[in-house]
């Protein structure tokens, strides 16, 4: 149904900029082939979900992203989350750890333990998972440039627990390309970063076969301002680059593609978010089958984790965020996510309190056990509105992916600043709409309070930095420095060549109690550090 300008409802658009009709009918799907576009749940092209039964058999994995301060404090939070019913851990690391710096490095000053847990060595990782049986819990780690290090530390702790690597399940985010686009926690230039990712793929295939080797992330692009179409277009373009890298390194696509996973946001715009997830599955299935010739059905499945939209949380009237998170979580579930993290209502102010983190988990449990959304697979299938939006998002995403290809692929487009520039333009448009009142944000530009109610946030103890520095000093005094130096020299030699997998000497260095900063510095000496270019 087409509406002329000025008609009621004609001005409303999706977040991706496509007009929304007030009423959709059969004409919205004219010429539409359900077999081609939908298929059955668990079957190509996976529009309706990657598994035949989806949540009718069991609900999604309920992950809660947590980590702050020291390993001791985070370990206590993890134990409480597990006791409250969390079925998967999701570890947040502090900024120095994400950037490959030790807590006592001058550049780390003021950031230790602030946005996640500080992990400097095997000693810290051992404390982080103390008392948590790693053969019984699935762990996701939000770490990118130093992903290999944290994965190896996790494996080393498991070995100390007597847990074989083959029993470990979880994910490392390991998506460095999106760091160049939207987030900025990169270390090395793109080429050696891609080589390191390929080494992780190969290592896990042999050593940790059940581990998801990468979580290709659109979430952070969305947090930076990407529209739903931009989010999946640039994320899938990055995924194509990773697959090409692994294939060029000599791997068969079906040897690693089943372990690829993705990470998306869920906004409050339920209908478009559901459409986005369905479109993303369809695009990925076709790319993997038609471009890469994947034969294993698991190679075609876009499996993903979802986090509710932190960028939509407000510091004003923070309790309203409980409503936003519930709506966003519902969008993720209706869209067919495999796991979900629901944000705490106070995250726009500070790190979540224990109570707010528990409420966030309870939100998922209400969705899973008190609603009927788990009773049937893909309840929006056949909806005129959602199917039309799915096609619209797919069309917009494919157009953006074609532009990335025209620039030479994801890395070349990143070097040109294309994705970053597109996202910044979208973010600016949203900011203008919010400032003008055209976009309503409850409690911010409409329905405001004359005076905000007081709220006491969780605060990180500033003494953490000194305690971590003292732990590092003790570690360096106790360890066999000759063994550390020899292991780091072996790592540098492997990095200088192109044939050796760097994870094996890296593991030996970490086992000898080399620190995260020392290992990353050894690689910086060989590979250099990335310097960003201006926007496209």
XYZ file of C-alpha atoms in Angstrom, residues 2-510:
509
model
C 1.537 3.303 -1.107
C 0.664 6.568 0.621
C 1.080 10.034 -0.758
C 3.035 12.654 1.222
C 0.835 14.336 3.773
C -1.374 11.307 4.400
C -1.668 10.188 7.985
C 1.190 7.827 8.913
C 3.129 8.396 5.702
C 6.018 10.200 7.412
C 6.944 7.361 9.798
C 10.097 5.504 8.753
C 12.094 2.575 10.050
C 15.436 3.199 11.715
C 17.004 2.209 8.379
C 15.065 4.977 6.620
C 12.415 2.915 4.819
C 8.829 4.276 4.937
C 6.414 2.342 7.182
C 2.872 1.954 5.883
C 0.073 2.379 8.445
C -1.578 -0.759 7.036
C 0.002 -3.694 5.191
C -1.948 -6.161 3.078
C -1.298 -8.957 0.575
C 0.021 -6.451 -1.965
C 3.057 -5.903 0.301
C 4.215 -9.395 -0.661
C 3.247 -9.357 -4.323
C 5.384 -11.801 -6.309
C 6.710 -13.208 -3.062
C 7.855 -16.855 -2.947
C 7.548 -18.259 0.599
C 9.658 -21.318 -0.231
C 12.543 -19.137 -1.435
C 12.363 -16.487 1.248
C 11.248 -18.491 4.266
C 11.733 -22.237 4.103
C 11.048 -24.195 7.281
C 12.598 -23.414 10.685
C 16.018 -25.018 10.810
C 16.253 -25.238 7.017
C 17.815 -23.097 4.291
C 17.721 -20.090 4.064
C 17.124 -20.090 7.851
C 14.924 -16.987 7.793
C 12.682 -18.621 10.397
C 15.494 -19.681 12.732
C 18.550 -21.900 12.730
C 16.949 -24.795 14.635
C 13.665 -26.601 13.839
C 12.313 -26.381 17.390
C 13.931 -23.101 18.531
C 12.628 -22.279 22.042
C 9.908 -24.933 22.086
C 12.582 -27.400 23.198
C 14.517 -25.134 25.564
C 14.922 -21.372 25.930
C 17.851 -19.319 24.738
C 21.048 -19.149 26.815
C 20.654 -16.410 29.419
C 23.994 -14.670 29.636
C 24.710 -11.722 31.894
C 27.647 -9.527 30.931
C 29.575 -8.808 34.104
C 33.004 -7.956 35.402
C 34.477 -5.097 37.370
C 37.333 -4.284 39.685
C 39.542 -7.233 40.524
C 39.180 -10.909 39.710
C 38.076 -11.554 43.312
C 35.105 -9.173 43.059
C 34.067 -10.406 39.628
C 34.286 -14.032 40.727
C 31.879 -13.282 43.559
C 29.448 -11.620 41.119
C 29.641 -14.617 38.737
C 28.853 -17.055 41.534
C 25.806 -15.028 42.526
C 24.580 -14.817 38.928
C 24.893 -18.595 38.551
C 22.988 -19.055 41.798
C 20.201 -16.802 40.450
C 19.822 -18.921 37.306
C 22.289 -17.539 34.759
C 23.106 -20.306 32.282
C 26.138 -18.668 30.675
C 28.774 -16.192 31.797
C 29.824 -13.174 29.752
C 33.051 -11.550 30.908
C 33.672 -7.806 30.677
C 37.336 -6.800 30.738
C 38.683 -3.411 31.729
C 40.099 -1.056 29.121
C 43.807 -1.748 29.792
C 43.218 -5.479 29.330
C 41.290 -4.845 26.106
C 44.197 -2.764 24.804
C 46.892 -5.245 25.852
C 48.404 -3.193 28.703
C 49.250 -4.274 32.242
C 47.549 -2.539 35.155
C 50.811 -0.883 36.225
C 51.531 0.604 32.788
C 51.433 4.435 32.793
C 48.824 4.397 30.002
C 46.485 2.330 32.230
C 46.338 4.946 34.975
C 42.786 5.751 36.019
C 41.177 2.928 34.002
C 42.035 -0.202 35.981
C 38.910 -2.194 36.817
C 36.557 0.568 35.662
C 34.561 -0.934 32.765
C 35.378 -4.555 33.449
C 37.709 -6.842 35.327
C 41.481 -6.339 35.266
C 43.313 -9.452 34.019
C 47.086 -9.161 33.908
C 48.235 -12.768 34.114
C 47.379 -16.408 34.684
C 47.195 -15.617 38.395
C 44.241 -13.259 37.835
C 42.445 -15.654 35.485
C 42.793 -18.444 38.037
C 41.060 -16.284 40.665
C 38.378 -15.103 38.213
C 37.105 -18.653 37.687
C 37.860 -20.073 41.122
C 35.151 -22.502 42.147
C 33.406 -22.316 38.767
C 33.523 -25.694 36.958
C 34.549 -24.827 33.428
C 33.200 -28.070 31.998
C 29.696 -27.099 33.174
C 29.467 -23.429 32.213
C 29.575 -21.701 28.841
C 31.689 -18.557 28.920
C 31.664 -15.667 26.495
C 34.569 -13.232 26.644
C 34.190 -9.745 25.205
C 37.769 -9.327 24.085
C 39.090 -8.602 20.619
C 42.679 -7.633 19.837
C 44.094 -9.787 22.698
C 41.435 -12.505 22.314
C 44.020 -15.231 21.814
C 45.665 -14.429 25.144
C 42.482 -14.555 27.189
C 41.356 -17.775 25.494
C 44.673 -19.419 26.287
C 44.534 -18.223 29.903
C 41.048 -19.759 30.139
C 42.373 -23.035 28.712
C 45.262 -23.014 31.182
C 42.884 -22.541 34.128
C 40.720 -25.382 32.812
C 43.771 -27.643 32.615
C 44.542 -26.808 36.247
C 40.966 -27.840 37.114
C 41.490 -31.117 35.266
C 39.034 -30.119 32.528
C 40.116 -31.196 29.020
C 40.067 -28.481 26.361
C 37.653 -30.595 24.305
C 35.028 -30.069 27.030
C 35.209 -26.259 26.986
C 32.358 -24.293 25.455
C 32.065 -20.576 24.925
C 33.039 -17.718 22.676
C 35.746 -15.120 22.261
C 34.477 -12.024 20.518
C 37.743 -11.779 18.547
C 36.275 -9.311 16.020
C 38.973 -6.735 15.468
C 37.623 -5.287 12.219
C 34.689 -3.672 14.022
C 37.213 -2.063 16.386
C 38.605 -0.086 13.457
C 35.061 0.874 12.454
C 33.289 1.763 15.670
C 34.926 0.974 18.984
C 38.649 1.692 18.921
C 40.182 -1.033 21.116
C 42.535 -2.230 18.412
C 46.233 -2.964 18.869
C 47.805 -4.257 15.657
C 47.236 -3.254 12.022
C 44.587 -5.176 10.033
C 46.871 -7.637 8.216
C 48.588 -9.173 11.287
C 45.296 -8.963 13.171
C 43.646 -11.118 10.514
C 46.589 -13.522 10.625
C 46.107 -13.836 14.398
C 42.401 -14.558 13.900
C 43.188 -17.284 11.346
C 45.653 -18.784 13.849
C 42.865 -18.860 16.466
C 40.569 -20.649 14.011
C 43.228 -23.285 13.312
C 44.230 -23.672 16.947
C 40.668 -24.173 18.177
C 39.850 -26.660 15.439
C 42.642 -28.865 16.823
C 42.754 -27.984 20.514
C 39.326 -26.572 21.600
C 36.875 -27.956 19.025
C 33.630 -26.888 20.725
C 34.697 -23.265 21.141
C 33.117 -20.486 19.056
C 36.206 -18.833 17.615
C 34.726 -15.442 16.798
C 31.625 -13.398 17.524
C 31.368 -11.049 14.583
C 29.868 -7.985 16.120
C 27.386 -5.418 14.921
C 26.472 -4.400 18.455
C 29.188 -1.812 18.830
C 28.423 -0.345 15.421
C 24.820 0.080 16.535
C 25.985 1.696 19.769
C 28.020 4.125 17.656
C 24.929 5.040 15.656
C 24.550 2.459 12.884
C 21.058 1.804 11.555
C 19.779 -1.800 11.535
C 20.653 -2.114 7.841
C 24.159 -0.717 8.421
C 24.596 -2.960 11.454
C 24.025 -6.205 9.581
C 25.637 -5.027 6.317
C 28.960 -4.054 7.874
C 28.928 -7.019 10.253
C 28.340 -9.538 7.475
C 30.967 -7.795 5.319
C 33.455 -8.295 8.175
C 32.368 -11.923 8.394
C 33.067 -12.390 4.689
C 36.560 -10.938 5.222
C 37.269 -13.400 8.040
C 36.093 -16.347 5.955
C 38.252 -15.239 3.028
C 41.244 -14.913 5.363
C 40.804 -18.415 6.740
C 40.306 -19.927 3.278
C 43.420 -18.109 2.017
C 45.328 -19.615 4.966
C 44.485 -23.076 3.604
C 41.457 -23.994 5.705
C 38.388 -25.657 4.232
C 35.317 -23.504 4.861
C 33.408 -26.351 6.500
C 36.280 -26.906 8.953
C 35.752 -23.561 10.703
C 32.481 -21.943 9.563
C 30.275 -23.977 11.950
C 32.067 -22.292 14.880
C 31.466 -18.732 13.663
C 28.938 -16.717 15.620
C 27.582 -13.176 15.568
C 26.617 -10.464 18.052
C 23.835 -7.954 17.460
C 21.892 -5.292 19.318
C 18.168 -5.304 20.091
C 16.516 -1.883 20.002
C 13.047 -0.845 21.156
C 11.731 -0.852 17.559
C 10.449 -4.416 17.775
C 9.173 -4.980 14.252
C 12.294 -3.777 12.441
C 14.566 -5.612 14.861
C 12.751 -8.887 14.208
C 13.016 -8.187 10.478
C 16.731 -7.401 10.822
C 17.545 -10.720 12.470
C 15.558 -12.659 9.892
C 17.195 -10.797 6.988
C 20.677 -11.354 8.419
C 20.167 -15.121 8.605
C 18.956 -15.223 5.010
C 21.828 -13.141 3.629
C 24.498 -15.140 5.463
C 23.114 -18.501 4.355
C 23.203 -17.428 0.725
C 26.703 -15.941 0.962
C 28.130 -19.063 2.563
C 26.503 -21.387 0.048
C 26.931 -19.340 -3.133
C 30.254 -17.528 -2.589
C 32.155 -20.022 -0.439
C 30.541 -23.291 -1.494
C 29.874 -24.434 2.069
C 28.338 -27.899 2.185
C 27.802 -28.439 5.902
C 24.396 -27.001 6.894
C 25.972 -25.679 10.116
C 28.272 -23.509 7.990
C 25.203 -21.727 6.619
C 23.616 -20.970 9.982
C 23.954 -17.462 11.370
C 23.944 -18.116 15.104
C 24.035 -15.010 17.253
C 24.067 -13.503 20.722
C 22.043 -10.381 21.404
C 22.461 -7.595 23.917
C 19.808 -5.010 24.595
C 20.664 -1.487 23.457
C 22.855 0.307 25.953
C 22.792 3.417 23.779
C 19.028 3.719 24.346
C 19.329 3.707 28.141
C 18.942 7.071 29.845
C 20.404 8.533 33.021
C 17.170 10.486 33.425
C 14.443 8.471 35.196
C 16.607 5.328 35.012
C 13.814 2.997 36.176
C 12.132 3.580 32.800
C 15.032 1.589 31.363
C 13.444 -1.521 32.866
C 10.625 -1.099 30.365
C 13.022 -0.435 27.486
C 15.086 -3.519 28.294
C 11.989 -5.731 28.482
C 10.840 -4.509 25.063
C 14.325 -4.946 23.582
C 14.651 -8.431 25.057
C 11.296 -9.352 23.543
C 12.521 -8.155 20.132
C 15.604 -10.380 20.409
C 13.546 -13.421 21.350
C 10.981 -12.866 18.609
C 13.911 -12.489 16.215
C 15.339 -15.893 17.149
C 18.498 -15.149 19.142
C 20.557 -18.049 20.531
C 21.619 -16.198 23.678
C 20.711 -12.918 25.311
C 22.115 -10.365 27.716
C 19.655 -7.866 29.151
C 21.176 -4.610 30.348
C 20.651 -3.361 33.872
C 18.512 -0.258 34.257
C 21.284 1.768 35.917
C 24.021 1.233 33.308
C 23.647 4.773 31.924
C 24.828 5.994 35.328
C 27.487 3.522 36.482
C 28.341 -0.159 36.730
C 25.237 -2.210 37.588
C 24.480 -2.930 41.228
C 23.829 -6.515 42.257
C 20.090 -5.794 42.540
C 19.845 -4.217 39.084
C 21.797 -7.110 37.525
C 19.376 -9.557 39.149
C 16.381 -7.609 37.808
C 17.907 -7.734 34.316
C 18.149 -11.517 34.545
C 14.616 -11.759 35.921
C 13.443 -9.900 32.804
C 14.680 -12.771 30.642
C 13.146 -15.338 32.949
C 9.739 -13.653 32.724
C 9.983 -13.670 28.921
C 10.954 -17.350 28.917
C 8.543 -18.713 31.494
C 5.608 -16.306 31.877
C 4.842 -15.464 28.239
C 3.871 -17.661 25.304
C 6.623 -16.499 22.930
C 8.475 -19.794 23.465
C 5.448 -21.868 22.490
C 5.856 -21.573 18.728
C 8.714 -20.982 16.295
C 8.962 -17.618 14.475
C 5.509 -16.299 15.418
C 5.762 -13.358 12.979
C 6.266 -15.542 9.900
C 3.797 -14.552 7.212
C 3.076 -11.177 8.791
C 2.582 -8.697 5.964
C 4.395 -5.975 7.920
C 7.335 -8.047 9.176
C 7.908 -9.889 5.899
C 7.884 -6.581 4.001
C 10.303 -5.058 6.538
C 12.528 -8.136 6.293
C 12.765 -7.655 2.532
C 13.382 -3.910 2.962
C 16.201 -4.402 5.489
C 17.733 -7.123 3.321
C 17.661 -4.894 0.250
C 19.247 -1.959 2.095
C 21.918 -4.183 3.660
C 22.823 -5.822 0.349
C 23.244 -2.384 -1.240
C 25.702 -1.371 1.495
C 27.562 -4.678 1.223
C 27.910 -4.086 -2.535
C 29.485 -0.689 -1.819
C 31.990 -2.331 0.549
C 32.859 -4.855 -2.169
C 33.281 -2.061 -4.724
C 35.899 -0.522 -2.420
C 37.832 -3.811 -2.330
C 36.272 -5.541 0.690
C 35.927 -4.780 4.387
C 39.586 -4.001 5.127
C 40.010 -1.673 2.157
C 36.743 0.051 3.032
C 37.939 0.459 6.630
C 41.192 2.001 5.430
C 39.102 4.446 3.398
C 36.956 5.210 6.469
C 33.774 4.225 4.630
C 31.904 2.319 7.325
C 32.908 4.764 10.044
C 31.741 7.717 7.956
C 28.368 6.126 7.170
C 27.745 5.330 10.828
C 28.743 8.817 11.968
C 26.272 10.369 9.542
C 23.499 8.174 10.919
C 24.429 9.004 14.512
C 24.371 12.714 13.712
C 20.899 12.412 12.203
C 19.581 10.677 15.342
C 21.150 13.349 17.564
C 19.501 16.113 15.547
C 16.098 14.401 15.691
C 16.419 13.965 19.449
C 17.488 17.562 20.008
C 14.607 18.862 17.911
C 12.046 16.617 19.615
C 11.158 14.850 16.369
C 12.439 11.635 17.965
C 10.800 11.136 21.355
C 12.985 9.864 24.204
C 10.842 9.486 27.301
C 12.301 11.363 30.246
C 14.841 13.213 28.098
C 12.950 15.435 25.675
C 9.402 14.586 26.747
C 7.706 13.575 30.015
C 10.553 14.973 32.075
C 10.651 15.430 35.843
C 11.362 18.785 37.412
C 13.853 17.095 39.711
C 15.485 13.694 39.337
C 15.243 11.260 42.228
C 18.576 10.512 43.948
C 20.303 7.269 43.006
C 23.361 5.703 44.582
C 25.462 3.919 41.920
C 28.020 1.182 42.374
C 31.501 2.690 42.574
C 34.805 0.956 41.870
C 37.395 1.257 44.618
C 40.231 3.463 43.273
C 42.707 1.438 45.363
C 42.281 -1.440 42.918
C 44.992 0.025 40.678
C 47.564 -0.024 43.470
C 46.604 -3.561 44.475
C 46.970 -4.813 40.907
C 50.368 -3.098 40.626
C 51.494 -4.817 43.832
C 50.334 -8.184 42.510
C 52.307 -7.629 39.308
C 55.440 -6.712 41.246
C 55.135 -9.897 43.296
C 54.546 -11.988 40.179
C 57.658 -10.641 38.456
C 59.727 -11.303 41.565
C 58.517 -14.894 41.957
C 58.517 -16.230 38.396
C 61.411 -17.708 36.410
C 62.351 -14.668 34.318
C 64.652 -16.683 32.089
C 61.783 -18.988 31.162
C 59.558 -15.960 30.412
C 62.214 -14.293 28.253
C 62.806 -17.468 26.263
C 59.079 -17.974 25.666
C 58.606 -14.360 24.530
C 61.579 -14.664 22.168
C 59.991 -17.789 20.674
C 56.722 -15.874 20.251
C 58.505 -13.041 18.413
C 60.146 -15.517 16.035
C 56.794 -17.103 15.238
C 55.245 -13.683 14.614
C 58.088 -12.689 12.275
C 57.359 -15.655 10.018
C 54.125 -16.653 8.366
C 53.953 -20.420 8.800
C 53.950 -20.937 12.564
C 50.770 -20.621 14.588
C 51.570 -18.000 17.222
C 49.147 -19.425 19.802
C 51.456 -22.287 20.752
C 54.429 -20.138 21.856
C 51.948 -17.624 23.278
C 50.477 -20.323 25.512
C 53.946 -21.312 26.731
C 54.705 -17.683 27.598
C 51.441 -17.252 29.513
